[in-house]
Amino acid sequence: MSGPLVVLVGPMGVGKSTVGQLLAERLGVSYRDTDDDIVAEAGRSIAEIFVDEGEETFRAIEKRAVRDALAEHEGVLALGGGSILDPDTRALLAGQRVVYLAMDVEEAVKRTGLNTARPLLAVNPRKQWRELMDARRHLYEGVATVVVTTDGRTPEEVSQVALDALELKEA
């Protein structure tokens, strides 16, 4: 299999970055986050890109970032929460080891406070988060090799469940 050893998908605030870094450390590989790639390339935050140029422009940038990372990175890769909206991206994920980190709205509230720094949650965050998940859950599940629920689990527990589910050995 070419590409990343593990790809993490899931909603904002689920812990993709934290779990991804733990998995990379435990597997002895590097970690990469496409949101970080986008910020580095654009020289500004994702929220600024949304506000200044709109979601459509951001999604085009994100699509390129994900395509490049899938082609170049061999470690653990975390994708932005909305990256799975693109059908080409979903096609690129076929055949990859994809872990969908799932959580319910109550856990999302605890973890993120559903704060307004997240552009898609600026108005009525709890309702918008539920609507986003209703629209995206089947897409996450469709690309996933395994689903790991993060509710009530520490990042260490989540990373162990993911390793066990993927039958990967620590370095």
Backbone as numpy.savetxt, mean C-alpha at the origin, in Angstrom:
# Nx Ny Nz CAx CAy CAz Cx Cy Cz
10.47 -16.01 -10.38 9.62 -14.84 -10.38 10.52 -13.60 -10.38
10.23 -12.66 -11.27 10.97 -11.41 -11.27 10.17 -10.36 -10.53
10.85 -9.30 -10.14 10.18 -8.23 -9.41 10.40 -8.39 -7.92
9.60 -7.68 -7.15 9.77 -7.68 -5.69 9.53 -9.06 -5.07
10.17 -9.27 -3.93 9.94 -10.49 -3.16 8.52 -10.48 -2.58
8.10 -9.30 -2.09 6.77 -9.11 -1.52 6.27 -7.72 -1.90
4.99 -7.63 -2.28 4.34 -6.34 -2.53 3.22 -6.19 -1.51
3.16 -5.02 -0.86 2.11 -4.74 0.11 1.11 -3.76 -0.47
-0.17 -4.09 -0.33 -1.25 -3.20 -0.74 -2.23 -3.07 0.42
-3.02 -2.02 0.38 -4.03 -1.81 1.41 -4.32 -0.34 1.55
-5.32 -0.02 2.37 -5.74 1.37 2.52 -4.71 2.22 3.26
-4.88 3.52 3.15 -4.02 4.45 3.87 -4.10 4.19 5.36
-2.95 4.24 6.01 -2.92 4.08 7.46 -2.93 2.66 7.97
-2.93 1.67 7.07 -3.00 0.27 7.50 -1.65 -0.24 8.04
-0.57 0.47 7.71 0.74 0.07 8.22 1.65 -0.52 7.16
1.40 -0.22 5.89 2.23 -0.78 4.82 3.71 -0.41 5.00
3.98 0.83 5.35 5.37 1.27 5.51 6.03 0.57 6.70
5.36 0.56 7.83 5.94 -0.05 9.03 6.14 -1.55 8.84
5.11 -2.23 8.36 5.19 -3.68 8.15 6.20 -3.98 7.04
6.20 -3.16 6.00 7.15 -3.36 4.90 8.59 -3.28 5.35
8.90 -2.31 6.19 10.26 -2.18 6.70 10.63 -3.37 7.58
9.69 -3.82 8.40 9.94 -5.01 9.24 10.16 -6.25 8.38
9.31 -6.44 7.38 9.48 -7.61 6.50 10.83 -7.57 5.79
11.20 -6.41 5.27 12.48 -6.29 4.56 13.64 -6.64 5.49
13.58 -6.13 6.71 14.63 -6.42 7.69 14.69 -7.92 7.98
13.54 -8.52 8.20 13.49 -9.94 8.55 13.90 -10.84 7.38
13.66 -10.38 6.16 14.01 -11.17 4.97 15.41 -10.84 4.45
16.03 -9.80 5.00 17.38 -9.43 4.57 17.40 -8.80 3.19
16.35 -8.04 2.86 16.26 -7.37 1.56 15.96 -5.89 1.79
15.98 -5.11 0.72 15.71 -3.68 0.84 14.20 -3.42 0.79
13.85 -2.22 1.24 12.46 -1.78 1.29 12.29 -0.57 0.38
11.14 -0.50 -0.29 10.83 0.65 -1.15 9.34 0.94 -1.06
9.00 2.23 -1.11 7.62 2.67 -1.03 7.37 3.59 -2.22
6.38 3.27 -3.04 6.14 4.09 -4.23 5.68 5.50 -3.87
5.02 5.69 -2.71 4.66 7.04 -2.30 5.94 7.88 -2.07
6.95 7.27 -1.46 8.23 7.96 -1.28 8.87 8.30 -2.62
8.78 7.37 -3.58 9.33 7.62 -4.92 8.65 8.84 -5.56
7.34 8.92 -5.41 6.56 10.02 -6.01 6.96 11.36 -5.38
7.05 11.39 -4.07 7.42 12.61 -3.35 8.83 13.05 -3.75
9.75 12.09 -3.84 11.13 12.41 -4.21 11.20 12.97 -5.63
10.47 12.34 -6.54 10.49 12.79 -7.93 9.82 14.16 -8.10
8.70 14.36 -7.43 7.93 15.60 -7.59 8.50 16.75 -6.77
9.22 16.42 -5.70 9.75 17.45 -4.83 8.69 18.12 -3.98
7.56 17.44 -3.80 6.49 17.97 -2.95 5.62 16.81 -2.49
4.76 17.09 -1.54 3.95 16.03 -0.94 2.85 15.56 -1.90
2.32 14.40 -1.60 1.21 13.86 -2.39 0.00 14.77 -2.25
-0.26 15.27 -1.04 -1.38 16.19 -0.84 -1.23 17.43 -1.74
-0.01 17.95 -1.87 0.22 19.12 -2.73 -0.05 18.79 -4.20
0.36 17.61 -4.63 0.10 17.20 -6.02 -1.41 17.14 -6.26
-2.14 16.53 -5.32 -3.61 16.46 -5.42 -4.21 17.84 -5.55
-3.82 18.75 -4.64 -4.40 20.09 -4.62 -4.02 20.88 -5.86
-2.75 20.84 -6.24 -2.25 21.66 -7.35 -2.64 21.13 -8.72
-2.65 19.80 -8.87 -2.82 19.22 -10.21 -4.00 18.26 -10.34
-4.57 17.87 -9.22 -5.73 16.99 -9.26 -5.39 15.51 -9.17
-6.43 14.73 -8.87 -6.23 13.29 -8.68 -5.80 12.60 -9.97
-6.33 13.01 -11.10 -6.00 12.35 -12.37 -4.50 12.43 -12.66
-3.92 13.61 -12.47 -2.48 13.79 -12.68 -1.70 12.95 -11.68
-2.13 12.98 -10.41 -1.45 12.17 -9.41 -1.49 10.69 -9.79
-2.64 10.19 -10.22 -2.75 8.76 -10.55 -1.84 8.38 -11.72
-1.64 9.28 -12.67 -0.73 9.02 -13.79 0.72 8.92 -13.29
1.08 9.82 -12.38 2.42 9.77 -11.78 2.58 8.48 -10.99
1.57 8.15 -10.22 1.60 6.94 -9.40 1.74 5.68 -10.26
1.01 5.63 -11.36 1.06 4.47 -12.25 2.49 4.24 -12.76
3.16 5.33 -13.17 4.55 5.21 -13.63 5.47 4.75 -12.50
5.27 5.32 -11.31 6.11 4.97 -10.17 5.97 3.49 -9.82
4.74 2.99 -9.84 4.50 1.58 -9.51 5.11 0.69 -10.60
4.89 1.02 -11.86 5.45 0.24 -12.96 6.98 0.15 -12.83
7.62 1.29 -12.59 9.08 1.32 -12.47 9.55 0.49 -11.27
8.88 0.65 -10.13 9.29 -0.08 -8.93 9.11 -1.59 -9.10
8.02 -1.99 -9.73 7.80 -3.43 -9.96 8.88 -4.01 -10.89
9.36 -3.21 -11.81 10.38 -3.67 -12.75 11.78 -3.67 -12.13
12.04 -2.75 -11.22 13.40 -2.53 -10.72 13.69 -3.13 -9.35
12.69 -3.21 -8.49 12.94 -3.53 -7.08 12.78 -5.03 -6.83
13.69 -5.59 -6.04 13.63 -7.02 -5.75 13.35 -7.33 -4.28
13.17 -6.30 -3.46 12.92 -6.51 -2.03 11.44 -6.45 -1.71
11.12 -5.73 -0.65 9.74 -5.53 -0.22 9.29 -4.17 -0.75
8.13 -4.15 -1.39 7.60 -2.95 -2.02 6.22 -2.64 -1.47
6.03 -1.40 -0.99 4.71 -0.95 -0.53 4.13 -0.01 -1.59
2.88 -0.23 -1.94 2.19 0.62 -2.92 1.23 1.56 -2.22
1.00 2.72 -2.82 0.02 3.67 -2.29 -1.36 3.04 -2.30
-2.21 3.53 -1.40 -3.54 2.94 -1.21 -4.41 2.88 -2.45
-4.29 3.86 -3.34 -5.13 3.89 -4.53 -4.50 3.32 -5.78
-3.29 2.83 -5.67 -2.58 2.35 -6.87 -3.30 1.21 -7.58
-4.07 0.42 -6.83 -4.77 -0.73 -7.41 -6.00 -0.33 -8.22
-6.32 0.96 -8.24 -7.44 1.43 -9.06 -7.16 1.28 -10.55
-5.88 1.31 -10.92 -5.51 1.25 -12.33 -5.47 -0.20 -12.82
-6.21 -0.51 -13.90 -6.24 -1.89 -14.39 -4.87 -2.38 -14.88
-4.05 -1.49 -15.44 -2.71 -1.90 -15.88 -1.84 -2.28 -14.68
-1.99 -1.53 -13.60 -1.24 -1.86 -12.38 -1.70 -3.21 -11.84
-3.00 -3.43 -11.82 -3.49 -4.72 -11.33 -2.94 -5.86 -12.20
-2.86 -5.65 -13.50 -2.31 -6.68 -14.39 -0.84 -6.93 -14.08
-0.09 -5.88 -13.78 1.33 -6.04 -13.44 1.51 -6.81 -12.13
0.53 -6.75 -11.27 0.61 -7.45 -9.98 0.32 -8.94 -10.09
-0.26 -9.35 -11.21 -0.53 -10.78 -11.42 0.79 -11.54 -11.39
0.83 -12.61 -10.62 2.04 -13.41 -10.54 3.02 -12.93 -9.47
2.73 -11.80 -8.83 3.57 -11.31 -7.74 3.04 -11.85 -6.41
3.90 -11.86 -5.39 3.46 -12.18 -4.03 2.90 -10.90 -3.44
1.58 -10.79 -3.38 0.93 -9.57 -2.92 0.21 -9.83 -1.61
0.53 -9.03 -0.60 -0.12 -9.11 0.69 -1.05 -7.91 0.82
-2.32 -8.18 1.00 -3.31 -7.14 1.25 -3.45 -7.01 2.75
-3.01 -5.86 3.27 -3.16 -5.56 4.69 -4.52 -4.91 4.87
-5.40 -5.58 5.60 -6.79 -5.14 5.75 -7.04 -4.64 7.17
-7.96 -3.67 7.28 -8.41 -3.20 8.59 -9.82 -2.64 8.46
-10.54 -2.60 9.60 -11.87 -2.03 9.57 -11.82 -0.54 9.90
-12.94 0.14 9.76 -12.98 1.59 9.92 -12.60 2.02 11.35
-12.97 1.23 12.34 -12.63 1.61 13.72 -11.12 1.60 13.92
-10.45 0.62 13.34 -8.99 0.56 13.42 -8.39 1.74 12.65
-8.97 2.08 11.51 -8.48 3.22 10.72 -8.56 4.52 11.52
-9.66 4.68 12.26 -9.83 5.87 13.10 -8.74 5.92 14.17
-8.49 4.77 14.81 -7.46 4.73 15.85 -6.08 5.06 15.29
-5.77 4.50 14.12 -4.41 4.64 13.58 -4.15 5.99 12.94
-5.10 6.50 12.20 -4.84 7.72 11.44 -5.56 8.92 12.03
-6.55 8.66 12.87 -7.41 9.74 13.31 -8.24 10.25 12.15
-8.09 9.57 11.00 -8.74 10.00 9.76 -8.58 11.51 9.61
-7.31 11.92 9.67 -7.03 13.35 9.65 -7.13 13.93 8.25
-7.27 15.23 8.18 -7.49 15.90 6.90 -6.21 16.08 6.09
-5.07 15.62 6.60 -3.85 15.66 5.79 -3.96 14.66 4.63
-4.95 13.82 4.67 -5.17 12.85 3.60 -6.18 13.45 2.64
-5.76 13.77 1.42 -6.63 14.53 0.52 -7.96 13.88 0.20
-8.03 12.56 0.18 -9.30 11.91 -0.16 -10.24 11.81 1.03
-9.78 12.27 2.20 -10.61 12.17 3.40 -10.87 13.53 4.02
-10.84 14.58 3.23 -10.90 15.94 3.76 -12.25 16.29 4.38
-13.34 15.76 3.85 -14.67 16.08 4.36 -15.33 14.79 4.83
-15.83 14.78 6.06 -16.48 13.61 6.65 -15.60 12.36 6.47
-14.44 12.34 7.11 -13.45 11.28 6.89 -13.95 9.86 7.12
-14.73 9.64 8.17 -15.20 8.27 8.45 -16.08 7.75 7.31
-17.00 8.57 6.85 -17.89 8.19 5.74 -17.08 7.99 4.46
-16.16 8.89 4.20 -15.36 8.77 2.98 -14.46 7.53 3.02
-13.91 7.21 4.20 -13.07 6.02 4.31 -13.89 4.78 3.99
-15.11 4.72 4.55 -15.99 3.57 4.26 -16.29 3.47 2.76
-16.58 4.60 2.14 -16.88 4.60 0.70 -15.66 4.18 -0.12
-14.49 4.68 0.25 -13.26 4.26 -0.44 -13.08 2.75 -0.33
-13.27 2.21 0.86 -13.08 0.78 1.05 -14.14 -0.04 0.32
-15.37 0.46 0.29 -16.41 -0.24 -0.48 -16.03 -0.31 -1.96
-15.40 0.75 -2.46 -15.00 0.79 -3.87 -13.72 0.00 -4.14
-12.87 -0.13 -3.14 -11.54 -0.72 -3.38 -11.35 -2.13 -2.85
-12.11 -2.54 -1.85 -11.87 -3.83 -1.19 -11.74 -4.97 -2.19
-12.67 -5.05 -3.15 -12.62 -6.16 -4.12 -11.37 -6.07 -5.00
-10.86 -4.86 -5.22 -9.64 -4.71 -6.02 -8.42 -5.20 -5.23
-8.36 -4.83 -3.95 -7.27 -5.34 -3.10 -7.32 -6.86 -3.05
-8.51 -7.40 -2.81 -8.65 -8.85 -2.72 -8.31 -9.53 -4.05
-8.63 -8.85 -5.16 -8.36 -9.42 -6.48 -6.89 -9.56 -6.81
-6.05 -8.68 -6.27 -4.61 -8.76 -6.56 -3.85 -9.53 -5.50
-4.50 -9.83 -4.38 -3.81 -10.40 -3.22 -3.53 -11.89 -3.38
-2.33 -12.26 -2.98 -1.97 -13.66 -2.79 -2.50 -14.10 -1.43
-2.34 -13.21 -0.43 -2.83 -13.46 0.92 -3.43 -12.16 1.48
-4.37 -12.33 2.39 -4.97 -11.20 3.10 -4.58 -11.34 4.56
-4.03 -10.26 5.13 -3.65 -10.26 6.54 -4.40 -9.12 7.22
-5.24 -9.48 8.19 -5.98 -8.48 8.95 -5.05 -7.90 10.00
-5.01 -6.57 10.07 -4.11 -5.90 11.00 -4.79 -5.47 12.28
-6.12 -5.54 12.33 -6.88 -5.08 13.50 -6.37 -5.76 14.77
-6.00 -4.95 15.76 -5.60 -5.48 17.05 -4.26 -6.19 17.07
-3.51 -6.09 15.99 -2.20 -6.75 15.92 -1.08 -5.71 15.89
0.05 -6.07 16.46 1.22 -5.20 16.36 1.84 -5.37 14.97
2.66 -4.41 14.53 3.35 -4.58 13.25 4.18 -5.87 13.20
4.78 -6.23 14.33 5.58 -7.46 14.39 4.69 -8.69 14.17
3.50 -8.69 14.78 2.57 -9.81 14.58 2.09 -9.87 13.13
1.80 -8.72 12.55 1.35 -8.67 11.15 2.44 -9.20 10.23
3.68 -8.78 10.46 4.76 -9.24 9.59 4.97 -10.74 9.73
4.82 -11.29 10.95 4.97 -12.74 11.13 3.85 -13.49 10.41
2.62 -13.01 10.52 1.50 -13.65 9.83 1.74 -13.64 8.32
2.24 -12.51 7.80 2.52 -12.42 6.36 3.60 -13.39 5.95
4.70 -13.47 6.72 5.78 -14.41 6.41 5.26 -15.84 6.40
4.48 -16.19 7.42 3.92 -17.55 7.52 2.99 -17.83 6.33
2.13 -16.88 6.01 1.16 -17.09 4.92 1.85 -17.26 3.58
2.95 -16.54 3.38 3.69 -16.63 2.12 4.73 -17.75 2.13
4.88 -18.37 3.31 5.86 -19.44 3.49 7.27 -18.96 3.15
7.62 -17.74 3.62 8.94 -17.18 3.41 9.76 -17.35 4.68
11.03 -17.62 4.51 11.94 -17.81 5.64 12.73 -16.55 5.88
12.95 -16.27 7.16 13.76 -15.10 7.52 15.21 -15.32 7.12
15.90 -14.20 6.86 17.31 -14.26 6.45 18.18 -14.59 7.65
